[in-house]
Amino acid sequence: MTISVWPDNKPLDVAAIRDLPEGERAEQLKLVAKQVRRLVVQMIDIARAGHIGGDLSVTDALVTAAFGVLNISPETADDPGRDRLILSKGHCAAALYSVLALRGFFPVDDLETFMKPLSKLNGHPNRLKVKGVEANTGPLGHGLPIGVGSAIASKLSGKNWQTFVFTGDGELQEGSNWEAAMTAAHRKLDNLVVIVDRNRLQQGARTEETASLDPLADKWASFGWEVAEIDGNDTAALLKAFTQNRNGKPLAVIANTLKGKGVSFIEDRVEWHHKVPSKEQVELALKELA
Amino acid sequence: MNAHSSVANETFDCRVAFSEKLIALAEADPRIVAVCNDSVGSSNLNAFRDRFPDRLINVGIAEQNMVGVAAGLANGGFIPFVCAAGPFLSGRATEQVKADVAYSNYGIVLCAMSPGMAYGELGPTHHSIEDISWMRAIDNLDVLVPADPEQTKAAMDWAVASGRPIYMRVGRHKVPSVTPADRDVAFTFGKIDVTGDGNDVALVATGTLVSRALEAADILKAEGISARVLNVSTIKPLDAETILKAARETKGLVVAEEGVLEGGLGAAVATTLAENHPAKARFLGVTGFAPTGSNDFLLEHFGLTAKGIADAARKLVG
Ligand SMILES: Cc1ncc(C[n+]2csc(CCOP(=O)(O)OP(=O)(O)O)c2C)c(N)n1
Ligand SMILES: [Mg+2]
């Protein structure tokens, strides 16, 4: 089985997207996001494992940050001043790997080895195995503290990079996030952005039926953060939020998303946290993502 | 079963026996509650939740909170079974386990689901291979590793009856039954269960490695090497008497575990031997962060197989 990408055989010049005017950028980002979703479905099909729901919900935000805003490229991968993208919800490694492959960090064909014996593409990302991965996540609630440290380093070193941290919403039940939130606000880390993938589902149930998070925007605001609440599956809205004025504070983007976004029978269903689609369902999913 | 019969073919996920037993215990004792971290499905607690909706406390993805909540429940007269994936229970909440459970001496059963490398290709963050070392280091905490469904259930009986602070692995990787048919109880706290009386070598194993040690004994027997198999289901306190007897009566011991060597079962055995009856020994365990691969692939990768155990045994007697 081989991974197919850009089915129309017309690859986008992904490196050029960041320089496009905002409207055009948002349109191109949509195309990239569709490719990432197709790759995710194929990877999970080949591996017969993975976290499809969260991969598909976070795709638009990841793509918008990586291709539309941040200075992230294979050429600058070892540059001390590069921007940092941290996937705290590490179970969605397939989405991150797809983004990194499309951005040229490693061959797209390597995605076929996802979770295979001795593959560099482990079920959770490893910075020592894959360039572009900044944090070895997997246990939830680790990304934001690391992001806070990164944002402090950015200021201390005078290199002034941006740090973007992607968390799940269920993940926010971990207290470490709120410890880090206090540090970030206290230190006025306006170079730090947390993107909360607010799909309202966690592993076994809805967040509000487990340990409710609402009113979530108020929580971040009361912790001293600038807050933007947007449609997290809309690249235009994401672009706007990522580049908005932060008023000297860290920014929390509450990205309201659909878990499983883009595949009708997966969308907003708790059982698709880590269920693997059947062969027929993979066909259907790829048709919907054509 | 005796030392010379092959290991049974049918294999079991111990979480199934665990959840059946938990419901049975809860039917009989209203003090029993389950506490978990968004792990209802992965801890096999769906049936428990349906039967006792009020007695399942799912705190969300918050392990430190989870263990602290369990301590509060114990303080209030309940017997909490804390059910969470091993890496997050033992790793994330270590200080709560120490201060709130062990030091406070509460009867709480910390149930580490899917321990060892059960989460295979999810990688080292999800492998619970340091748990035995971490938990062994905590005073006043009993550490149990039942090797099959019968032992899992019997250990739960003991846990409730004893009222002790307990850390217990609940295996997900499928294992055959290793409990000999003639045993009255499948698990006796603080006692090693010995299969066979071979006096060339002693194969000391725990959890997933017990059936592999029994197979290794078969392999060795065919070569004329007689082995006894020690199933260590109470890691702490360790049954020093049975270890020392094996050391006196054989030419050496192979210790095998699905965990790191630093501070694990092997280290406990080594201390016991060194202080009382120095003997030759070989130690098999997980030696480093694992590469990507399934649980079976990784056990093979680290030599934690019947063949690996037999190879080590041959070196001892040869
Ligand atoms: C510390 C920790 N506890 C538990 C888990 C198991 N786990 C993996 S994903 C997940 C649910 C995550 O939900 P959410 O953060 O909402 O992510 P998403 O919906 O985006 O998939 C859980 C409980 C974990 N990875 N880490
Ligand atoms: Mg979620």
XYZ file of C-alpha atoms and ligand atoms in Angstrom:
635
model
C 0.000 0.000 0.000
C 1.340 3.430 -0.819
C 0.425 6.860 0.396
C -1.079 9.122 -2.211
C -0.706 12.850 -1.989
C -1.917 15.702 -4.172
C -4.204 13.405 -6.184
C -4.442 15.961 -8.966
C -0.670 15.739 -9.190
C -0.281 19.463 -8.783
C 1.668 19.950 -5.564
C 1.317 23.359 -3.949
C 4.394 25.448 -3.321
C 3.902 25.173 0.421
C 6.945 27.287 1.246
C 5.428 30.267 -0.530
C 2.102 30.285 1.320
C 3.333 32.397 4.204
C 4.032 35.317 1.868
C 0.594 35.393 0.232
C -1.978 38.072 1.092
C -4.232 36.951 3.937
C -7.304 35.975 1.913
C -5.374 33.939 -0.589
C -3.335 32.410 2.200
C -6.453 31.134 3.929
C -7.626 29.507 0.686
C -4.319 27.745 0.077
C -4.219 26.607 3.699
C -7.576 24.917 3.178
C -6.063 22.879 0.342
C -3.109 21.876 2.494
C -5.442 20.927 5.344
C -7.367 18.647 3.026
C -4.108 16.948 2.031
C -3.144 16.497 5.658
C -6.515 14.906 6.401
C -6.089 12.529 3.475
C -2.633 11.574 4.692
C -3.881 11.009 8.240
C -6.633 8.665 7.055
C -4.166 6.707 4.922
C -1.586 6.456 7.704
C -4.142 5.170 10.172
C -5.439 2.741 7.560
C -1.962 1.324 6.970
C -0.989 1.236 10.669
C -4.457 0.005 11.728
C -4.020 2.266 14.745
C -3.995 5.939 15.636
C -6.155 8.754 17.007
C -8.246 9.800 14.051
C -10.747 12.080 15.808
C -8.215 14.431 17.351
C -6.005 14.371 14.252
C -8.846 15.614 12.096
C -10.013 18.280 14.553
C -6.607 19.893 15.033
C -5.539 19.769 11.377
C -6.672 23.260 10.357
C -4.997 24.948 13.305
C -1.762 23.002 12.834
C -1.669 23.730 9.117
C -2.470 27.421 9.583
C 0.307 27.820 12.129
C 2.915 25.725 10.333
C 2.338 26.901 6.759
C 0.675 30.250 7.251
C 2.330 31.957 10.190
C 5.384 30.375 11.763
C 8.949 30.226 10.525
C 9.162 26.443 10.344
C 11.084 24.720 7.576
C 13.674 22.011 7.050
C 16.158 24.748 6.178
C 15.731 26.458 9.549
C 15.194 23.282 11.605
C 18.425 23.796 13.550
C 18.264 27.584 13.613
C 18.247 28.678 17.273
C 15.827 31.465 16.382
C 13.250 29.270 14.603
C 9.656 29.399 15.743
C 8.564 26.538 17.961
C 5.472 24.429 17.338
C 4.690 22.084 20.214
C 2.009 19.441 19.871
C 1.032 18.869 23.471
C -1.766 16.504 22.444
C 0.899 14.090 21.272
C -1.567 11.314 20.521
C -2.277 13.286 17.328
C 1.212 12.614 15.998
C -0.180 11.485 12.638
C -1.406 15.012 11.921
C 1.940 16.494 12.966
C 3.926 13.988 10.893
C 1.759 14.744 7.857
C 2.364 18.471 8.276
C 6.113 17.956 8.645
C 6.269 15.634 5.643
C 4.365 18.066 3.428
C 6.679 20.836 4.612
C 9.629 18.737 3.429
C 11.124 17.575 6.723
C 11.118 13.985 5.473
C 9.728 12.117 2.447
C 5.942 11.764 2.361
C 6.445 8.053 1.605
C 7.918 7.604 5.080
C 4.427 8.166 6.478
C 3.719 4.568 5.475
C 5.953 3.416 8.323
C 3.778 5.062 10.994
C 3.960 2.827 14.117
C 5.748 0.052 12.242
C 8.602 -1.788 13.999
C 11.671 0.434 14.365
C 10.006 3.348 12.550
C 11.008 6.880 13.481
C 7.295 7.629 13.363
C 6.334 6.376 16.796
C 2.743 6.633 18.013
C 3.787 9.777 19.881
C 6.365 12.227 18.507
C 10.054 12.034 19.369
C 12.272 15.064 18.726
C 15.374 12.875 18.540
C 13.942 10.878 15.657
C 12.056 13.455 13.618
C 13.303 16.947 12.740
C 10.632 19.535 13.349
C 9.319 17.832 16.460
C 10.084 20.102 19.407
C 8.757 18.082 22.355
C 8.402 14.393 23.220
C 4.759 14.518 24.181
C 2.239 11.786 24.872
C 1.474 12.144 28.551
C -1.050 14.995 28.500
C -0.300 18.305 30.169
C 3.390 18.592 29.285
C 3.386 20.885 26.269
C 2.383 24.147 27.906
C 5.066 24.179 30.612
C 7.651 23.382 27.922
C 6.147 26.152 25.807
C 6.439 28.607 28.694
C 10.108 27.729 29.065
C 10.596 28.152 25.349
C 8.913 31.568 25.407
C 11.099 32.694 28.319
C 14.181 31.445 26.415
C 13.045 33.397 23.371
C 13.040 36.612 25.365
C 16.170 35.854 27.397
C 18.200 35.035 24.312
C 16.928 38.087 22.458
C 16.079 35.886 19.478
C 12.373 36.594 19.820
C 10.811 33.533 18.274
C 7.151 32.588 18.600
C 6.031 29.510 20.518
C 2.710 27.871 19.645
C 1.386 25.059 21.847
C -1.505 22.848 20.764
C -3.468 21.229 23.565
C -6.585 19.125 23.706
C -9.537 20.355 25.710
C -9.776 17.255 27.903
C -6.063 17.723 28.393
C -6.782 20.952 30.273
C -8.004 18.855 33.181
C -4.330 18.324 33.987
C -3.306 20.852 36.633
C 0.118 21.388 35.056
C -1.546 23.509 32.370
C -2.874 25.963 34.923
C 0.440 26.153 36.748
C 2.053 27.039 33.430
C -0.754 29.472 32.613
C 0.052 31.415 35.771
C 3.763 31.537 34.974
C 3.076 32.720 31.425
C 0.753 35.530 32.493
C 3.001 36.546 35.348
C 5.920 36.887 32.968
C 3.817 38.604 30.263
C 4.839 36.080 27.626
C 3.254 37.770 24.618
C 5.321 35.512 22.348
C 3.392 32.455 23.529
C 0.166 31.174 22.011
C -1.827 28.207 23.254
C -4.343 26.741 20.851
C -7.001 24.717 22.645
C -8.551 22.178 20.306
C -12.017 22.622 21.778
C -13.777 19.627 20.248
C -15.697 19.010 23.485
C -14.777 15.313 23.509
C -12.112 13.442 25.390
C -11.219 9.743 25.356
C -14.324 8.248 26.904
C -16.990 10.947 26.945
C -17.823 14.623 26.423
C -15.673 17.012 28.449
C -18.739 18.590 30.001
C -19.930 15.191 31.190
C -16.540 14.320 32.696
C -14.988 17.370 34.339
C -16.513 20.452 32.769
C -14.301 23.183 31.381
C -16.867 25.870 30.629
C -16.743 28.818 30.803
C -13.348 28.147 29.268
C -12.600 31.562 27.749
C -13.337 33.171 31.126
C -10.908 30.788 32.809
C -8.030 31.827 30.564
C -8.976 35.498 30.868
C -9.056 35.259 34.640
C -5.585 33.712 34.546
C -4.386 36.876 32.803
C -4.375 35.720 29.200
C -5.618 37.470 26.087
C -8.350 35.246 24.651
C -9.712 34.677 21.150
C -12.592 32.267 20.682
C -13.032 31.256 17.069
C -14.119 28.551 14.629
C -11.048 26.360 14.839
C -11.742 24.610 11.572
C -11.702 27.901 9.642
C -8.262 28.815 8.338
C -9.214 32.479 7.841
C -10.376 32.816 11.443
C -7.269 31.007 12.663
C -4.975 33.288 10.654
C -6.676 36.320 12.111
C -6.388 35.037 15.671
C -2.752 33.999 15.318
C -1.765 37.472 14.146
C -4.029 39.566 16.383
C -2.828 42.114 18.929
C -1.923 40.377 22.184
C -1.849 43.428 24.435
C 1.377 42.307 26.055
C -0.094 39.025 27.255
C 0.107 35.362 26.277
C -2.713 34.462 23.911
C -5.165 31.585 24.315
C -7.003 30.673 21.143
C -10.072 28.635 21.966
C -10.455 26.821 18.665
C -13.992 25.448 18.544
C -13.676 22.385 16.370
C -15.428 19.196 15.426
C -13.599 16.059 16.471
C -13.238 14.052 13.264
C -13.803 17.161 11.115
C -14.145 16.429 7.401
C -15.432 12.864 7.593
C -19.169 12.887 8.245
C -19.444 9.566 10.055
C -16.513 10.344 12.340
C -17.484 13.893 13.261
C -18.418 14.573 16.889
C -18.616 10.928 17.951
C -16.851 9.852 21.098
C -16.095 6.343 19.844
C -13.823 7.758 17.141
C -11.174 8.921 19.619
C -8.984 6.038 18.544
C -11.195 3.733 16.573
C -9.725 2.531 13.270
C -11.909 2.788 10.163
C -12.680 -0.358 8.181
C -11.428 -0.589 4.609
C -14.839 0.522 3.326
C -14.890 3.427 5.753
C -11.424 4.476 4.575
C -12.713 4.558 0.982
C -15.693 6.628 2.068
C -13.527 8.989 4.099
C -11.122 9.570 1.213
C -14.078 10.206 -1.086
C -15.405 12.839 1.309
C -11.951 14.392 1.450
C -11.450 14.399 -2.326
C 0.102 -28.020 35.438
C 3.590 -29.122 36.396
C 6.999 -27.891 35.378
C 7.221 -30.252 32.482
C 3.924 -29.669 30.732
C 3.659 -27.104 27.999
C 2.006 -23.812 28.772
C -1.689 -23.630 27.883
C -2.606 -22.084 24.565
C -5.585 -20.017 25.614
C -4.617 -16.498 26.658
C -6.362 -13.806 28.662
C -6.422 -10.051 29.120
C -6.357 -9.739 32.919
C -8.466 -6.573 32.775
C -11.493 -8.752 32.047
C -11.087 -10.791 35.233
C -10.299 -7.572 37.072
C -13.517 -5.821 36.133
C -15.680 -8.888 36.819
C -14.098 -9.268 40.214
C -14.428 -5.576 41.019
C -18.176 -5.748 40.415
C -18.442 -8.865 42.593
C -16.493 -7.184 45.383
C -18.586 -4.033 45.101
C -21.829 -6.056 45.258
C -20.651 -7.501 48.563
C -19.099 -4.393 50.078
C -20.667 -0.940 49.704
C -17.383 0.715 50.669
C -15.792 -0.200 47.370
C -15.540 2.586 44.802
C -13.611 3.023 41.556
C -11.648 6.179 40.769
C -10.303 6.834 37.270
C -8.884 9.383 34.840
C -10.988 9.342 31.660
C -10.052 5.678 31.592
C -13.455 3.999 31.906
C -12.961 2.095 28.665
C -9.253 1.343 28.975
C -9.765 0.108 32.548
C -12.716 -1.998 31.415
C -15.051 -0.191 33.812
C -18.091 0.211 31.571
C -20.021 -2.559 33.315
C -19.036 -1.231 36.744
C -20.269 2.240 35.763
C -23.577 0.853 34.533
C -24.051 -1.166 37.708
C -22.815 1.471 40.191
C -22.995 4.867 38.481
C -22.540 6.742 41.768
C -19.545 4.694 42.836
C -17.446 5.467 39.789
C -15.543 8.717 40.272
C -14.038 9.778 36.965
C -12.038 12.929 37.717
C -11.011 13.471 34.099
C -7.449 13.561 32.824
C -5.872 14.433 36.149
C -3.827 11.719 37.832
C -2.511 13.699 40.780
C -6.042 14.804 41.539
C -7.234 11.202 41.080
C -4.929 9.746 43.728
C -5.577 12.614 46.124
C -9.334 12.136 45.680
C -8.873 8.446 46.461
C -7.117 9.356 49.713
C -10.030 11.597 50.653
C -12.460 8.796 49.890
C -10.440 6.419 52.056
C -10.455 8.997 54.820
C -14.240 9.023 54.460
C -14.509 5.272 54.954
C -14.416 3.982 51.389
C -12.085 1.484 49.720
C -10.955 3.052 46.438
C -9.710 1.032 43.498
C -7.817 3.623 41.479
C -7.824 2.496 37.854
C -5.509 4.197 35.367
C -2.923 3.366 32.759
C 0.243 2.331 34.594
C 2.592 4.992 33.228
C 0.374 7.879 34.294
C -0.693 6.415 37.626
C 2.825 5.560 38.760
C 4.641 8.387 37.005
C 2.380 11.377 37.251
C 1.067 10.783 40.751
C 4.164 9.408 42.471
C 4.148 11.991 45.219
C 0.451 11.494 45.905
C 1.108 7.763 46.146
C 3.898 8.397 48.606
C 2.355 11.084 50.809
C -1.399 10.578 50.470
C -1.540 6.788 50.224
C 1.534 5.082 51.711
C 2.710 7.589 54.305
C -0.908 8.195 55.303
C -1.497 4.443 55.456
C -4.785 4.334 53.594
C -6.329 1.144 52.264
C -6.253 2.068 48.598
C -5.675 -0.283 45.682
C -3.728 1.469 42.949
C -4.462 -0.548 39.822
C -1.934 0.028 37.070
C -3.673 -0.933 33.861
C -1.825 -2.060 30.736
C 1.588 -2.128 32.440
C 4.950 -2.974 30.980
C 5.070 -2.318 27.262
C 1.421 -3.212 26.654
C 1.003 0.055 24.753
C 3.750 -1.093 22.359
C 3.866 1.288 19.446
C 2.514 4.215 21.449
C 6.065 4.400 22.686
C 8.130 4.957 25.831
C 5.878 7.717 27.194
C 3.165 5.075 27.453
C 5.335 2.225 28.686
C 5.108 1.494 32.370
C 8.510 -0.051 32.907
C 9.829 2.078 35.757
C 6.748 1.596 37.945
C 8.028 -1.375 39.941
C 11.240 0.476 40.822
C 9.424 3.686 41.742
C 6.756 1.959 43.792
C 9.217 -0.406 45.501
C 11.063 2.635 46.762
C 8.045 3.848 48.711
C 7.754 2.617 52.279
C 4.515 0.989 53.433
C 3.313 0.195 49.915
C 2.833 -3.414 48.862
C 3.672 -4.098 45.230
C 1.816 -6.889 43.450
C 2.148 -8.290 39.947
C -0.416 -11.040 39.379
C 0.583 -13.220 36.447
C -2.816 -14.393 35.203
C -6.577 -13.844 35.664
C -6.859 -16.217 38.667
C -4.056 -14.442 40.467
C -5.522 -11.050 39.608
C -8.823 -11.964 41.234
C -7.246 -13.587 44.280
C -4.963 -10.602 44.798
C -8.015 -8.321 44.775
C -9.637 -10.435 47.486
C -6.521 -10.099 49.564
C -6.307 -6.358 48.891
C -9.781 -5.697 50.257
C -9.341 -8.019 53.224
C -5.988 -6.535 54.204
C -6.889 -2.853 54.029
C -3.323 -2.171 52.929
C -1.898 0.531 50.623
C -1.296 -1.478 47.460
C 0.104 -0.947 43.985
C -0.979 -3.693 41.620
C -0.291 -4.249 37.938
C -3.292 -5.395 35.873
C -2.034 -6.906 32.634
C -3.432 -6.173 29.195
C -0.943 -8.233 27.179
C -2.631 -11.600 26.821
C -1.210 -14.314 29.047
C -2.060 -17.987 29.556
C -3.147 -19.247 32.936
C -0.040 -20.133 34.923
C -1.736 -21.075 38.176
C -1.232 -24.800 38.835
C -4.567 -26.630 39.082
C -3.824 -28.043 42.524
C -3.513 -24.686 44.293
C -6.182 -23.812 46.884
C -5.675 -20.120 46.278
C -4.090 -18.624 43.192
C -2.331 -15.890 45.124
C -0.814 -15.867 48.589
C 0.452 -12.508 49.731
C 4.199 -12.458 50.255
C 4.686 -15.973 48.882
C 6.394 -17.008 45.682
C 4.629 -19.822 43.845
C 7.119 -22.458 42.736
C 6.515 -24.812 39.832
C 8.815 -27.825 39.579
C 11.772 -28.775 41.719
C 14.572 -28.659 39.196
C 17.943 -28.070 40.797
C 20.103 -26.949 37.918
C 18.656 -23.493 37.632
C 15.890 -21.309 39.056
C 13.877 -19.138 36.684
C 12.487 -16.221 38.650
C 9.806 -14.336 36.747
C 6.925 -11.973 37.247
C 3.796 -11.018 35.305
C 4.032 -11.576 31.554
C 7.365 -13.330 31.970
C 6.033 -16.221 34.049
C 4.546 -18.191 31.162
C 7.709 -17.519 29.194
C 9.802 -18.881 32.058
C 7.631 -22.021 32.147
C 8.244 -22.481 28.419
C 11.951 -21.929 28.981
C 11.881 -24.721 31.566
C 10.416 -27.003 28.879
C 13.157 -26.042 26.433
C 15.840 -26.676 29.049
C 14.325 -29.972 30.118
C 14.656 -31.286 26.565
C 18.362 -30.531 26.864
C 18.686 -32.280 30.200
C 18.756 -29.130 32.300
C 16.295 -29.176 35.181
C 14.714 -25.886 36.185
C 12.245 -24.671 38.744
C 10.087 -21.647 38.026
C 9.420 -19.026 40.670
C 6.362 -16.893 40.008
C 6.875 -13.709 42.024
C 3.470 -12.078 42.293
C 4.312 -10.159 45.464
C 7.319 -8.041 44.515
C 7.285 -6.248 47.833
C 7.635 -7.600 50.441
C 9.807 -10.143 48.676
C 9.640 -13.806 49.732
C 13.339 -14.027 50.614
C 13.018 -17.550 51.988
C 11.970 -19.062 48.652
C 14.626 -17.078 46.774
C 17.351 -18.266 49.138
C 16.159 -21.856 49.002
C 16.449 -21.705 45.218
C 19.892 -20.163 45.509
C 21.025 -22.987 47.812
C 19.530 -25.782 45.738
C 20.483 -24.682 42.195
C 23.549 -23.453 40.334
C 22.063 -20.030 39.756
C 19.056 -17.841 39.079
C 17.709 -16.084 36.007
C 15.443 -13.169 36.870
C 13.115 -11.872 34.131
C 10.701 -8.962 34.245
C 8.916 -6.566 31.881
C 10.502 -3.516 33.399
C 13.797 -1.719 33.887
C 16.581 -3.517 35.720
C 17.423 -0.585 37.979
C 15.433 -1.118 41.142
C 13.106 -3.787 39.817
C 12.528 -7.402 40.807
C 16.050 -8.333 39.746
C 17.519 -5.678 42.024
C 15.395 -6.936 44.928
C 16.555 -10.497 44.315
C 20.186 -9.370 43.989
C 20.082 -7.579 47.343
C 18.595 -10.621 49.033
C 21.233 -12.907 47.532
C 24.163 -10.613 48.236
C 23.277 -10.240 51.898
C 22.430 -13.869 52.624
C 23.721 -16.322 50.074
C 25.754 -14.893 47.184
C 24.868 -16.855 44.062
C 25.311 -16.590 40.325
C 22.473 -14.778 38.623
C 21.471 -13.225 35.303
C 19.023 -10.397 34.944
C 16.677 -9.840 32.005
C 14.587 -6.714 31.651
C 13.923 -3.656 29.527
C 17.263 -2.022 28.832
C 16.503 1.443 27.505
C 13.685 3.457 25.936
C 12.071 1.124 23.442
C 12.049 1.659 19.694
C 8.704 1.656 17.878
C 6.979 -1.720 17.892
C 4.211 -3.861 19.315
C 4.367 -5.393 22.799
C 5.378 -8.772 21.372
C 7.941 -7.214 19.071
C 9.490 -5.320 21.999
C 9.564 -8.340 24.325
C 11.436 -10.124 21.554
C 13.655 -7.074 20.992
C 14.765 -7.081 24.635
C 15.199 -10.861 24.754
C 12.261 -11.283 27.118
C 11.231 -14.590 25.589
C 11.372 -18.261 26.500
C 14.440 -18.501 24.303
C 16.069 -15.502 25.959
C 15.476 -16.986 29.396
C 16.746 -20.413 28.324
C 19.871 -18.842 26.810
C 20.623 -17.048 30.050
C 20.039 -20.248 32.038
C 22.444 -22.245 29.876
C 25.174 -19.698 30.532
C 24.629 -20.156 34.256
C 24.825 -23.927 34.330
C 27.333 -24.334 31.507
C -1.301 12.015 31.530
C -2.166 11.250 30.603
N -3.290 10.657 31.057
C -4.057 9.944 30.214
C -3.722 9.803 28.905
C -4.563 8.925 27.983
N -5.241 9.737 26.951
C -4.748 9.858 25.700
S -5.658 10.878 24.726
C -6.781 11.126 25.973
C -7.956 12.027 25.755
C -7.535 13.398 25.347
O -8.627 14.232 25.146
P -8.420 15.662 24.547
O -7.339 16.370 25.277
O -9.715 16.340 24.507
O -7.837 15.352 23.096
P -8.581 15.242 21.682
O -10.042 15.332 21.909
O -8.084 16.391 20.893
O -8.167 13.933 21.081
C -6.420 10.417 27.121
C -7.169 10.402 28.383
C -2.532 10.414 28.475
N -2.099 10.313 27.205
N -1.790 11.140 29.324
Mg -10.949 16.922 22.992
